[in-house]
Structure formats: C-alpha cells, structure tokens
Amino acid sequence: MSRRPGRPLYSGDVTISKSASAQAIPIAHRVNTFSYAIRNIVGEALKVEAAGTRVRYLNVGDPNVFGFKTPPHLIAAVERAMRDGHNGYGPSAGIAAAREAVAAELTANGFPMSADRALITAGTSEGIDLVLSALVDGGGEVLVPMPTYPLYTAVLAKLDARAKFYRTDPSRGWQPDLDHLKSLVTPATRALVIIDPNNPTGATYPTSTRRELLEFADRHNLVILADEVYGDLGYDGPIEPLGKLDPDAAIITFSSLSKAYLAPGWRTGWMGVGRTPRLDTALAAIKKMADGRLCSTVPMQYAVAAALLGDRSHQPIFRAELKTRAAITVKSLNAMPGMSCAAPIAGFYVMPQVTLPPGRTDEDYVLALLRATGVLCVYGSGFGMPAADGFFRIVFLAPPDELATIYGLMADFTKQYLAKE
Ligand SMILES: Cc1ncc(COP(=O)(O)O)c(C=O)c1O
C-alpha cells in the first residue's frame, strides 16, 4: 500500500509527514481495543506507593507472591532437565513425556485423550491464543462469559475478532444465563468459552447447566474452549472436566502449572483437543500455528509429568487454605453495608458488588479505595461488567490475619465513601 506524506495512517492516530524523523512511529489500531485491567491498574498503585502508602496487591492471582511454594519435586525435575542438557529447542507440540502425562491425566479424569491430541504451551494463555488464532478469523465472534477473564477479550482484539458476552448471574451463584447466551448466536459465531471453575467469580457449574452448554454448542457447531485452570482447586476436591460429560463433544480443554501446581512464572501449560473427528482439522491448524513459535520453554516441560503423575500432597493443603480464606472473605464482605458477595466454590477470587452512588463507576470506587487505603483490587468493567454496577475483583490469597486487616480497611473506607455522596 502506498502512503502519501501527510495522510493519516489510521483515523486520528498518527500522521506521516515529510519530516518523518520528527514523528512517532505509528502503532496498530488494535492496541486501542486491547486492554488488560489486571496489570494496567498497577501504574496507579505505583504512584500511591511513591507517595508513601503501603500497597496491598490483590490484583494478580499469583499464589507464590503470598508465600505458597512450588513443590520441590517440580523444581528438581526442571533443574535435572537443565543439567541433563535439555536446553535446546524442543518439538513444537511439546516433549513426549509431558504430552503423555497430560493425556493420562485427562483420561483418568474421564475425558479420554491420546498424547497426539495434547499440546504443551507457554501457560494456558498461549494455548488460548493459539486456538483462537487458528480457529477465528477477523470479524468472527466468540461467546465469552461476563464477567470474563480478560485474556479472551485481549486475544480477540488482537485478531480483530469480537467477544460477545453472555451474562452470568450473581444472584444465582454466577451461573450462566442460558437464554441470553442462546440469543447471541449469529452466523459469525465460532466458539464458546466456558471458564469453569471461574475467574473472577469462583463459580462452578452443575451437571444440568454443563449439559445445556454442551447441547447448545453442538446445535450450532461451535467448538468449546473449556478453561479448566482451576479444576484442581475446588474447596471440596477437584472439579471434573467438562469433557467427562461427553468425551465426543468438540471440546478443547486448557490447564497449566500456574495455579494448582504453584508455578505461574514457568509459563507452562497444556491443552487437550477432544477425540471427535470434527476437531481433526482444528488440531492440525493449531499444530501449524504452534510450529511458528518453535516450542514452549523446554526445561519446564519436564515438570509436567512430575506434576501430573507424581506427588500432589500440596493440593489438599492448598485447597484447605483457600477454603479458609474464602470463608473469611465472604463473611467480611457481606457484613459491610452496601456490599454483597456470592460465595466461591473454587479458586482464589471473588467478585463482590458495592452499591455505588449515582454517577460513580466501579473504577472510581477501586481507585478511591487504593488511594485511601493502599488496597488494590481490579474494577469489574475490566472483566466486561457494566461500570455503573459496582463490581470489583478481589484475589484472596493473603494470609487470614492480613485479610482481616484488609477487610477492616475496606469496611471503614466503604462506609465513608457511601456516606459522603
Ligand atoms: C481463567 C484463567 N485462564 C487462564 C489464565 C492464564 O493462566 P496461565 O498462567 O496458565 O497462562 C488465568 C490466570 O489467571 C485464568 O485465571
């Protein structure tokens, strides 16, 4: 494409002139539609910190930051891999031992999987990026829960594709609104994202709901992206994968070492592509896309078999710690006037709602809370919620005494905030 000097490259963004050296390098339009509130908000927290207030970071779901330790046998597996010289590139779909372990894990959990349909990725995040890139064209639509984990909207923005949000209902424990979901399908719809257990709500879906979701996707020939990264973190035990209900459904399941294996910085995850022949072309397309980025970090892949086939004694301990924190969180929040919070069933997040004064947004509340108390949460509109509805997300991984302090600060602040208006 030829460009005339002085003609804007993109509407209203950047102008190319003869004296190009004086101009900023132009950026792509999609940057303007890409946002990631969980990290964007940190800029504001740094300012608060620079002004002398201690910031309590409840924005990122990283258990290691709060003292939870990566199991030593996983560290040993990575260390051994490095010492044994596994420091070169690996196969783009992942090393055989890791893929076999993923297949064995899914099969044991009721979703039969062969190793050639398992891929190792740089976290769940890269898996989702690869799959959406392989399956959704620009202009394509993907059904995404509201609230959503913002990775989905970020990746879809990159692809010039569209997220269509289906509501989930806080008054029913954040269950999906199936009628709303059904009303959103168009000929451009390509996929259905199901985050179960859910971030940011902590919900998991009962069998009846899961069945309806499966039937709906089947009826419209949609692939299901089953984000099951919190599957091992149900407070009363692991949550079954969606694929168990129908191993022949067009489901691609995702998980990683980040949450239930306490190694988010390793950026190591996996996907399992369901056995149905309807997904064969998709599998080939995903593998082709995976070739383009060579491979995910090789030494860390050696921890996958150690994790999935080895000792998991850290998990019941972690689940119990989460259950205690969830109970403190829900009780403290629901005791605050103007605040309500549905109880989570898994994971380490809740999405409470504060009844905002007219004209205020969730971001106003979260920023005011941060500036007054140093407590950093993420506003609900960063997860796709309407800004006036007053939702925000809390990561409740801090120790119970720290949580008690945090909720004390939040209660005092919220009382004043709501009284002032
Ligand atoms: C629902 C959900 N999906 C995916 C991810 C990304 O995880 P990973 O570290 O495996 O890329 C997260 C991380 O918080 C998440 O909450």
Tab-separated table of C-alpha atoms and ligand atoms in Angstrom:
chain	number	residue	atom	x	y	z
A	1	MET	CA	0.000	0.000	0.000
A	2	SER	CA	1.475	3.384	-0.949
A	3	ARG	CA	1.184	6.211	1.530
A	4	ARG	CA	1.057	9.904	0.678
A	5	PRO	CA	3.036	12.117	3.038
A	6	GLY	CA	0.773	13.951	5.417
A	7	ARG	CA	-2.077	11.465	5.106
A	8	PRO	CA	-3.113	9.906	8.412
A	9	LEU	CA	-2.176	6.241	8.534
A	10	TYR	CA	-5.113	5.414	10.757
A	11	SER	CA	-8.072	7.595	11.626
A	12	GLY	CA	-6.990	10.198	14.105
A	13	ASP	CA	-3.921	8.335	15.332
A	14	VAL	CA	-0.654	9.223	13.706
A	15	THR	CA	0.349	11.364	10.764
A	16	ILE	CA	3.261	10.641	8.414
A	17	SER	CA	4.892	13.834	7.158
A	18	LYS	CA	7.935	14.612	5.039
A	19	SER	CA	9.973	15.147	8.184
A	20	ALA	CA	9.274	11.576	9.292
A	21	SER	CA	12.120	11.653	11.780
A	22	ALA	CA	10.115	14.112	13.903
A	23	GLN	CA	7.139	11.791	14.090
A	24	ALA	CA	6.366	8.955	16.434
A	25	ILE	CA	6.431	5.512	14.852
A	26	PRO	CA	2.826	4.598	14.054
A	27	ILE	CA	1.089	1.889	16.021
A	28	ALA	CA	-1.656	-0.536	15.089
A	29	HIS	CA	-5.271	0.300	15.686
A	30	ARG	CA	-5.848	-2.860	17.672
A	31	VAL	CA	-3.789	-1.518	20.540
A	32	ASN	CA	-6.656	0.842	21.248
A	33	THR	CA	-9.070	-2.046	21.627
A	34	PHE	CA	-6.677	-4.114	23.741
A	35	SER	CA	-6.782	-3.686	27.480
A	36	TYR	CA	-5.711	-5.747	30.455
A	37	ALA	CA	-7.072	-4.124	33.594
A	38	ILE	CA	-5.345	-6.548	35.990
A	39	ARG	CA	-1.969	-5.106	35.064
A	40	ASN	CA	-2.998	-1.651	33.778
A	41	ILE	CA	-4.077	-0.625	37.237
A	42	VAL	CA	-0.598	-1.205	38.658
A	43	GLY	CA	0.561	2.179	37.283
A	44	GLU	CA	-1.817	3.874	39.698
A	45	ALA	CA	-0.658	1.664	42.564
A	46	LEU	CA	2.972	2.646	41.929
A	47	LYS	CA	2.018	6.314	42.271
A	48	VAL	CA	0.303	5.598	45.571
A	49	GLU	CA	3.360	3.680	46.722
A	50	ALA	CA	5.685	6.514	45.653
A	51	ALA	CA	3.589	8.847	47.784
A	52	GLY	CA	4.398	6.689	50.813
A	53	THR	CA	1.378	4.410	51.231
A	54	ARG	CA	1.917	0.660	51.542
A	55	VAL	CA	0.065	-1.051	48.696
A	56	ARG	CA	-1.582	-4.417	49.292
A	57	TYR	CA	-1.688	-6.025	45.875
A	58	LEU	CA	-4.873	-8.038	45.486
A	59	ASN	CA	-4.905	-7.725	41.707
A	60	VAL	CA	-2.908	-10.669	40.325
A	61	GLY	CA	-3.742	-14.300	41.055
A	62	ASP	CA	-0.202	-15.429	41.838
A	63	PRO	CA	-0.086	-17.762	44.861
A	64	ASN	CA	3.722	-17.549	45.063
A	65	VAL	CA	3.578	-13.846	45.897
A	66	PHE	CA	1.636	-14.785	49.044
A	67	GLY	CA	4.094	-17.402	50.263
A	68	PHE	CA	2.756	-20.561	48.625
A	69	LYS	CA	5.732	-22.560	47.389
A	70	THR	CA	6.280	-24.509	44.190
A	71	PRO	CA	6.517	-28.223	45.136
A	72	PRO	CA	10.228	-29.166	45.418
A	73	HIS	CA	9.924	-32.219	43.171
A	74	LEU	CA	8.842	-29.975	40.309
A	75	ILE	CA	11.830	-27.705	40.824
A	76	ALA	CA	14.060	-30.789	40.930
A	77	ALA	CA	12.618	-32.016	37.615
A	78	VAL	CA	13.369	-28.704	35.897
A	79	GLU	CA	16.832	-28.495	37.431
A	80	ARG	CA	17.599	-32.054	36.335
A	81	ALA	CA	16.403	-31.311	32.817
A	82	MET	CA	18.743	-28.348	32.575
A	83	ARG	CA	21.693	-30.306	33.953
A	84	ASP	CA	20.913	-33.183	31.584
A	85	GLY	CA	21.287	-30.774	28.709
A	86	HIS	CA	17.639	-30.273	27.731
A	87	ASN	CA	18.320	-26.668	26.898
A	88	GLY	CA	17.787	-26.712	23.153
A	89	TYR	CA	14.572	-26.282	21.225
A	90	GLY	CA	12.000	-28.999	21.664
A	91	PRO	CA	9.163	-30.304	19.483
A	92	SER	CA	6.635	-27.525	18.900
A	93	ALA	CA	3.755	-29.581	20.333
A	94	GLY	CA	5.819	-30.384	23.443
A	95	ILE	CA	8.039	-33.221	24.677
A	96	ALA	CA	6.516	-36.691	24.545
A	97	ALA	CA	6.686	-37.319	28.310
A	98	ALA	CA	4.686	-34.175	29.048
A	99	ARG	CA	2.087	-34.839	26.370
A	100	GLU	CA	1.653	-38.399	27.589
A	101	ALA	CA	1.190	-37.166	31.159
A	102	VAL	CA	-1.482	-34.673	30.064
A	103	ALA	CA	-3.287	-37.393	28.124
A	104	ALA	CA	-3.104	-39.753	31.114
A	105	GLU	CA	-4.432	-37.071	33.465
A	106	LEU	CA	-7.383	-36.151	31.244
A	107	THR	CA	-8.173	-39.796	30.575
A	108	ALA	CA	-8.086	-40.585	34.309
A	109	ASN	CA	-10.463	-37.662	34.885
A	110	GLY	CA	-12.976	-39.076	32.416
A	111	PHE	CA	-12.053	-37.158	29.254
A	112	PRO	CA	-10.221	-39.790	27.171
A	113	MET	CA	-7.288	-38.240	25.359
A	114	SER	CA	-4.382	-39.541	23.305
A	115	ALA	CA	-0.962	-37.896	23.584
A	116	ASP	CA	-1.033	-36.787	19.944
A	117	ARG	CA	-4.008	-34.556	20.807
A	118	ALA	CA	-2.232	-32.920	23.770
A	119	LEU	CA	-0.006	-29.874	23.282
A	120	ILE	CA	2.322	-28.149	25.723
A	121	THR	CA	2.137	-24.353	25.696
A	122	ALA	CA	3.512	-21.284	27.446
A	123	GLY	CA	0.735	-21.367	30.032
A	124	THR	CA	-2.970	-21.632	29.392
A	125	SER	CA	-2.596	-18.148	27.933
A	126	GLU	CA	-0.568	-19.216	24.920
A	127	GLY	CA	-2.830	-22.204	24.340
A	128	ILE	CA	-5.868	-19.943	24.164
A	129	ASP	CA	-4.044	-17.540	21.872
A	130	LEU	CA	-3.018	-20.391	19.535
A	131	VAL	CA	-6.508	-21.871	19.399
A	132	LEU	CA	-8.320	-18.600	18.806
A	133	SER	CA	-5.719	-17.649	16.176
A	134	ALA	CA	-6.169	-20.985	14.433
A	135	LEU	CA	-9.973	-21.024	14.534
A	136	VAL	CA	-11.306	-17.470	14.422
A	137	ASP	CA	-10.954	-15.048	11.506
A	138	GLY	CA	-11.079	-11.262	11.769
A	139	GLY	CA	-14.756	-10.368	12.217
A	140	GLY	CA	-15.521	-13.763	13.765
A	141	GLU	CA	-17.450	-13.868	17.036
A	142	VAL	CA	-16.717	-15.786	20.203
A	143	LEU	CA	-19.135	-16.223	23.105
A	144	VAL	CA	-17.381	-15.219	26.291
A	145	PRO	CA	-18.779	-15.133	29.825
A	146	MET	CA	-19.455	-11.826	31.527
A	147	PRO	CA	-17.548	-11.240	33.703
A	148	THR	CA	-14.664	-12.816	31.822
A	149	TYR	CA	-11.013	-13.431	32.383
A	150	PRO	CA	-9.625	-10.559	30.269
A	151	LEU	CA	-7.207	-12.678	28.251
A	152	TYR	CA	-10.075	-13.646	25.943
A	153	THR	CA	-11.034	-10.104	25.049
A	154	ALA	CA	-7.359	-9.172	24.703
A	155	VAL	CA	-6.629	-12.011	22.251
A	156	LEU	CA	-9.829	-11.391	20.291
A	157	ALA	CA	-8.886	-7.720	19.992
A	158	LYS	CA	-5.537	-8.816	18.551
A	159	LEU	CA	-7.331	-10.922	15.960
A	160	ASP	CA	-9.818	-8.176	15.056
A	161	ALA	CA	-12.491	-10.644	16.150
A	162	ARG	CA	-15.388	-9.915	18.531
A	163	ALA	CA	-16.231	-11.079	22.017
A	164	LYS	CA	-19.980	-11.490	22.529
A	165	PHE	CA	-20.630	-11.508	26.259
A	166	TYR	CA	-23.151	-13.900	27.789
A	167	ARG	CA	-24.344	-12.892	31.220
A	168	THR	CA	-23.710	-14.890	34.342
A	169	ASP	CA	-25.962	-14.133	37.294
A	170	PRO	CA	-24.553	-13.164	40.723
A	171	SER	CA	-27.902	-13.787	42.408
A	172	ARG	CA	-27.711	-17.433	41.258
A	173	GLY	CA	-24.093	-18.004	42.266
A	174	TRP	CA	-22.872	-16.608	38.944
A	175	GLN	CA	-24.498	-19.302	36.814
A	176	PRO	CA	-24.710	-18.618	33.059
A	177	ASP	CA	-27.903	-17.034	31.728
A	178	LEU	CA	-28.612	-19.643	29.079
A	179	ASP	CA	-31.420	-17.693	27.399
A	180	HIS	CA	-29.124	-14.744	26.969
A	181	LEU	CA	-26.389	-16.999	25.636
A	182	LYS	CA	-28.747	-18.512	23.070
A	183	SER	CA	-29.839	-15.066	21.879
A	184	LEU	CA	-26.278	-14.112	20.923
A	185	VAL	CA	-25.538	-16.703	18.237
A	186	THR	CA	-25.112	-15.410	14.683
A	187	PRO	CA	-23.682	-16.989	11.526
A	188	ALA	CA	-20.332	-15.407	12.518
A	189	THR	CA	-20.151	-17.245	15.874
A	190	ARG	CA	-17.204	-19.637	16.023
A	191	ALA	CA	-16.599	-20.694	19.610
A	192	LEU	CA	-17.968	-20.790	23.147
A	193	VAL	CA	-15.645	-20.042	26.060
A	194	ILE	CA	-16.527	-21.738	29.353
A	195	ILE	CA	-14.413	-20.845	32.383
A	196	ASP	CA	-15.310	-23.469	34.987
A	197	PRO	CA	-14.187	-23.099	37.765
A	198	ASN	CA	-14.443	-19.428	37.053
A	199	ASN	CA	-12.138	-16.500	37.431
A	200	PRO	CA	-13.262	-13.899	38.521
A	201	THR	CA	-16.394	-15.310	40.212
A	202	GLY	CA	-15.259	-18.572	41.839
A	203	ALA	CA	-18.326	-20.363	40.411
A	204	THR	CA	-18.512	-23.881	39.047
A	205	TYR	CA	-21.453	-25.115	37.007
A	206	PRO	CA	-23.731	-28.039	37.901
A	207	THR	CA	-24.141	-31.000	35.552
A	208	SER	CA	-27.518	-29.785	34.263
A	209	THR	CA	-26.017	-26.441	33.170
A	210	ARG	CA	-22.995	-28.144	31.659
A	211	ARG	CA	-25.268	-30.429	29.655
A	212	GLU	CA	-27.219	-27.463	28.312
A	213	LEU	CA	-23.988	-25.730	27.323
A	214	LEU	CA	-22.819	-28.863	25.514
A	215	GLU	CA	-26.122	-29.257	23.659
A	216	PHE	CA	-26.140	-25.600	22.711
A	217	ALA	CA	-22.585	-25.732	21.303
A	218	ASP	CA	-23.352	-28.930	19.421
A	219	ARG	CA	-26.513	-27.488	17.892
A	220	HIS	CA	-24.577	-24.524	16.495
A	221	ASN	CA	-21.404	-26.431	15.583
A	222	LEU	CA	-19.301	-24.358	17.976
A	223	VAL	CA	-16.044	-25.507	19.475
A	224	ILE	CA	-15.943	-25.180	23.265
A	225	LEU	CA	-12.836	-23.693	24.850
A	226	ALA	CA	-13.010	-25.216	28.337
A	227	ASP	CA	-10.734	-23.153	30.576
A	228	GLU	CA	-10.145	-25.548	33.482
A	229	VAL	CA	-7.059	-23.963	35.002
A	230	TYR	CA	-8.700	-24.001	38.474
A	231	GLY	CA	-10.073	-27.543	38.116
A	232	ASP	CA	-7.924	-28.936	40.951
A	233	LEU	CA	-8.790	-26.079	43.279
A	234	GLY	CA	-12.382	-26.870	44.269
A	235	TYR	CA	-12.501	-26.399	48.064
A	236	ASP	CA	-14.054	-29.820	48.499
A	237	GLY	CA	-11.882	-31.550	45.903
A	238	PRO	CA	-11.108	-31.400	42.187
A	239	ILE	CA	-13.880	-30.369	39.792
A	240	GLU	CA	-14.475	-32.779	36.923
A	241	PRO	CA	-13.559	-31.653	33.400
A	242	LEU	CA	-16.440	-30.723	31.126
A	243	GLY	CA	-15.282	-33.376	28.659
A	244	LYS	CA	-16.273	-36.133	31.080
A	245	LEU	CA	-19.940	-35.454	30.336
A	246	ASP	CA	-19.444	-36.016	26.625
A	247	PRO	CA	-15.995	-37.216	25.527
A	248	ASP	CA	-17.109	-36.925	21.893
A	249	ALA	CA	-18.048	-33.257	22.096
A	250	ALA	CA	-15.972	-30.633	20.276
A	251	ILE	CA	-14.109	-29.514	23.400
A	252	ILE	CA	-10.589	-28.178	23.750
A	253	THR	CA	-9.575	-28.157	27.407
A	254	PHE	CA	-6.836	-25.963	28.897
A	255	SER	CA	-4.853	-26.006	32.106
A	256	SER	CA	-1.368	-25.313	33.416
A	257	LEU	CA	1.195	-25.487	36.190
A	258	SER	CA	0.350	-21.915	37.166
A	259	LYS	CA	-2.342	-22.328	39.800
A	260	ALA	CA	-2.761	-25.845	41.152
A	261	TYR	CA	0.990	-26.539	40.850
A	262	LEU	CA	2.109	-23.144	42.115
A	263	ALA	CA	4.484	-22.270	39.283
A	264	PRO	CA	2.912	-19.406	37.306
A	265	GLY	CA	6.274	-17.889	36.373
A	266	TRP	CA	7.282	-21.008	34.490
A	267	ARG	CA	4.697	-20.253	31.820
A	268	THR	CA	3.954	-23.914	31.279
A	269	GLY	CA	0.540	-25.248	30.404
A	270	TRP	CA	-1.281	-27.587	28.086
A	271	MET	CA	-4.346	-28.203	26.020
A	272	GLY	CA	-6.199	-31.377	25.132
A	273	VAL	CA	-8.120	-31.442	21.856
A	274	GLY	CA	-11.166	-33.742	22.122
A	275	ARG	CA	-11.125	-37.016	20.202
A	276	THR	CA	-14.024	-36.212	17.876
A	277	PRO	CA	-13.007	-36.264	14.187
A	278	ARG	CA	-14.814	-32.906	13.959
A	279	LEU	CA	-11.724	-31.455	15.631
A	280	ASP	CA	-9.104	-33.129	13.400
A	281	THR	CA	-8.703	-30.151	11.063
A	282	ALA	CA	-8.653	-27.811	14.037
A	283	LEU	CA	-5.913	-29.895	15.674
A	284	ALA	CA	-3.809	-29.719	12.510
A	285	ALA	CA	-4.356	-25.959	12.312
A	286	ILE	CA	-3.368	-25.472	15.965
A	287	LYS	CA	-0.214	-27.550	15.479
A	288	LYS	CA	0.644	-25.484	12.411
A	289	MET	CA	0.284	-22.271	14.423
A	290	ALA	CA	2.371	-23.832	17.205
A	291	ASP	CA	5.205	-24.519	14.740
A	292	GLY	CA	5.500	-20.776	14.218
A	293	ARG	CA	6.645	-20.137	17.791
A	294	LEU	CA	9.045	-23.138	17.802
A	295	CYS	CA	8.249	-24.526	21.273
A	296	SER	CA	7.418	-23.576	24.830
A	297	THR	CA	10.196	-23.462	27.462
A	298	VAL	CA	11.767	-26.908	27.355
A	299	PRO	CA	13.218	-27.487	30.859
A	300	MET	CA	9.875	-26.570	32.437
A	301	GLN	CA	8.104	-29.144	30.288
A	302	TYR	CA	9.968	-31.764	32.309
A	303	ALA	CA	7.934	-30.701	35.341
A	304	VAL	CA	4.625	-31.608	33.673
A	305	ALA	CA	4.990	-35.368	34.102
A	306	ALA	CA	6.394	-34.820	37.606
A	307	ALA	CA	3.300	-32.753	38.437
A	308	LEU	CA	0.591	-34.861	36.853
A	309	LEU	CA	1.992	-38.300	37.635
A	310	GLY	CA	3.791	-37.524	40.902
A	311	ASP	CA	3.139	-36.382	44.445
A	312	ARG	CA	0.205	-33.967	44.821
A	313	SER	CA	0.152	-33.717	48.567
A	314	HIS	CA	0.423	-29.929	48.352
A	315	GLN	CA	-3.017	-29.734	46.731
A	316	PRO	CA	-5.297	-30.715	49.633
A	317	ILE	CA	-3.305	-28.336	51.842
A	318	PHE	CA	-3.675	-25.519	49.320
A	319	ARG	CA	-7.399	-26.234	48.907
A	320	ALA	CA	-7.912	-26.085	52.670
A	321	GLU	CA	-6.034	-22.763	52.875
A	322	LEU	CA	-8.230	-21.395	50.093
A	323	LYS	CA	-11.413	-22.597	51.767
A	324	THR	CA	-10.492	-20.752	54.986
A	325	ARG	CA	-9.673	-17.553	53.100
A	326	ALA	CA	-12.854	-17.773	51.025
A	327	ALA	CA	-14.974	-18.063	54.190
A	328	ILE	CA	-13.293	-15.040	55.834
A	329	THR	CA	-13.697	-13.068	52.621
A	330	VAL	CA	-17.375	-13.789	52.070
A	331	LYS	CA	-18.289	-13.209	55.715
A	332	SER	CA	-16.347	-9.930	55.945
A	333	LEU	CA	-17.702	-8.545	52.684
A	334	ASN	CA	-21.312	-9.447	53.349
A	335	ALA	CA	-21.065	-7.764	56.777
A	336	MET	CA	-20.254	-4.418	55.105
A	337	PRO	CA	-23.329	-2.237	54.478
A	338	GLY	CA	-23.782	-1.660	50.751
A	339	MET	CA	-21.685	-4.691	49.798
A	340	SER	CA	-22.678	-8.175	48.688
A	341	CYS	CA	-20.623	-11.157	47.630
A	342	ALA	CA	-21.579	-14.573	46.261
A	343	ALA	CA	-19.607	-17.429	47.841
A	344	PRO	CA	-16.945	-19.001	45.606
A	345	ILE	CA	-16.636	-22.777	45.266
A	346	ALA	CA	-13.124	-22.969	43.821
A	347	GLY	CA	-10.038	-20.853	43.170
A	348	PHE	CA	-8.932	-17.688	44.907
A	349	TYR	CA	-11.146	-14.918	43.599
A	350	VAL	CA	-14.442	-13.267	44.430
A	351	MET	CA	-16.363	-10.581	42.636
A	352	PRO	CA	-18.300	-8.544	45.216
A	353	GLN	CA	-20.698	-5.720	44.364
A	354	VAL	CA	-20.834	-2.360	46.063
A	355	THR	CA	-23.973	-0.259	45.627
A	356	LEU	CA	-22.428	2.797	44.013
A	357	PRO	CA	-23.762	6.304	44.465
A	358	PRO	CA	-25.360	7.639	41.236
A	359	GLY	CA	-22.867	8.735	38.611
A	360	ARG	CA	-19.976	6.735	40.082
A	361	THR	CA	-18.198	3.832	38.365
A	362	ASP	CA	-16.520	0.712	39.635
A	363	GLU	CA	-13.191	2.251	38.641
A	364	ASP	CA	-13.923	5.377	40.743
A	365	TYR	CA	-14.526	3.163	43.763
A	366	VAL	CA	-11.462	0.981	43.222
A	367	LEU	CA	-9.156	3.971	42.689
A	368	ALA	CA	-10.546	5.796	45.717
A	369	LEU	CA	-10.069	2.630	47.799
A	370	LEU	CA	-6.496	2.331	46.571
A	371	ARG	CA	-5.634	5.956	47.278
A	372	ALA	CA	-7.229	5.937	50.725
A	373	THR	CA	-6.072	2.539	51.993
A	374	GLY	CA	-3.447	1.093	49.631
A	375	VAL	CA	-5.722	-1.895	48.925
A	376	LEU	CA	-5.527	-2.708	45.205
A	377	CYS	CA	-8.410	-4.600	43.589
A	378	VAL	CA	-9.497	-4.652	39.947
A	379	TYR	CA	-12.709	-2.944	38.789
A	380	GLY	CA	-15.406	-5.156	37.302
A	381	SER	CA	-15.516	-3.296	33.992
A	382	GLY	CA	-12.005	-4.672	33.409
A	383	PHE	CA	-13.753	-8.061	33.227
A	384	GLY	CA	-16.524	-6.814	30.955
A	385	MET	CA	-19.094	-5.785	33.608
A	386	PRO	CA	-21.087	-2.536	33.266
A	387	ALA	CA	-19.072	0.163	35.077
A	388	ALA	CA	-22.083	1.512	36.991
A	389	ASP	CA	-22.889	-1.880	38.534
A	390	GLY	CA	-20.148	-1.598	41.148
A	391	PHE	CA	-18.463	-4.983	40.795
A	392	PHE	CA	-14.786	-5.481	41.564
A	393	ARG	CA	-12.495	-8.473	41.931
A	394	ILE	CA	-10.505	-9.485	44.978
A	395	VAL	CA	-7.671	-12.029	44.973
A	396	PHE	CA	-7.878	-13.507	48.483
A	397	LEU	CA	-4.557	-15.358	48.683
A	398	ALA	CA	-3.145	-13.224	51.526
A	399	PRO	CA	-2.849	-14.901	54.951
A	400	PRO	CA	-6.002	-14.766	57.126
A	401	ASP	CA	-4.650	-12.084	59.531
A	402	GLU	CA	-3.663	-9.893	56.586
A	403	LEU	CA	-7.113	-10.445	55.050
A	404	ALA	CA	-8.724	-9.372	58.321
A	405	THR	CA	-6.711	-6.122	58.203
A	406	ILE	CA	-7.594	-5.580	54.547
A	407	TYR	CA	-11.313	-6.095	55.078
A	408	GLY	CA	-11.183	-3.785	58.108
A	409	LEU	CA	-9.666	-1.044	55.921
A	410	MET	CA	-12.183	-1.748	53.189
A	411	ALA	CA	-15.156	-1.643	55.572
A	412	ASP	CA	-14.126	1.738	57.049
A	413	PHE	CA	-13.414	3.196	53.655
A	414	THR	CA	-16.629	1.931	52.067
A	415	LYS	CA	-18.754	3.290	54.907
A	416	GLN	CA	-17.277	6.744	54.401
A	417	TYR	CA	-17.402	6.517	50.603
A	418	LEU	CA	-21.070	5.646	50.590
A	419	ALA	CA	-21.962	8.179	53.290
A	420	LYS	CA	-20.269	11.111	51.534
A	421	GLU	CA	-22.420	11.045	48.446
B	1	LIG	C1	-9.378	-18.328	33.909
B	1	LIG	C2	-7.931	-18.189	33.582
B	1	LIG	N1	-7.487	-18.665	32.419
B	1	LIG	C3	-6.198	-18.577	32.078
B	1	LIG	C4	-5.269	-17.976	32.903
B	1	LIG	C5	-3.843	-17.884	32.456
B	1	LIG	O1	-3.085	-18.787	33.144
B	1	LIG	P1	-1.655	-19.291	32.682
B	1	LIG	O2	-0.699	-18.817	33.719
B	1	LIG	O3	-1.790	-20.775	32.648
B	1	LIG	O4	-1.382	-18.711	31.346
B	1	LIG	C6	-5.677	-17.461	34.123
B	1	LIG	C7	-4.723	-16.771	35.020
B	1	LIG	O5	-5.060	-16.139	35.968
B	1	LIG	C8	-7.040	-17.571	34.475
B	1	LIG	O6	-7.498	-17.095	35.623
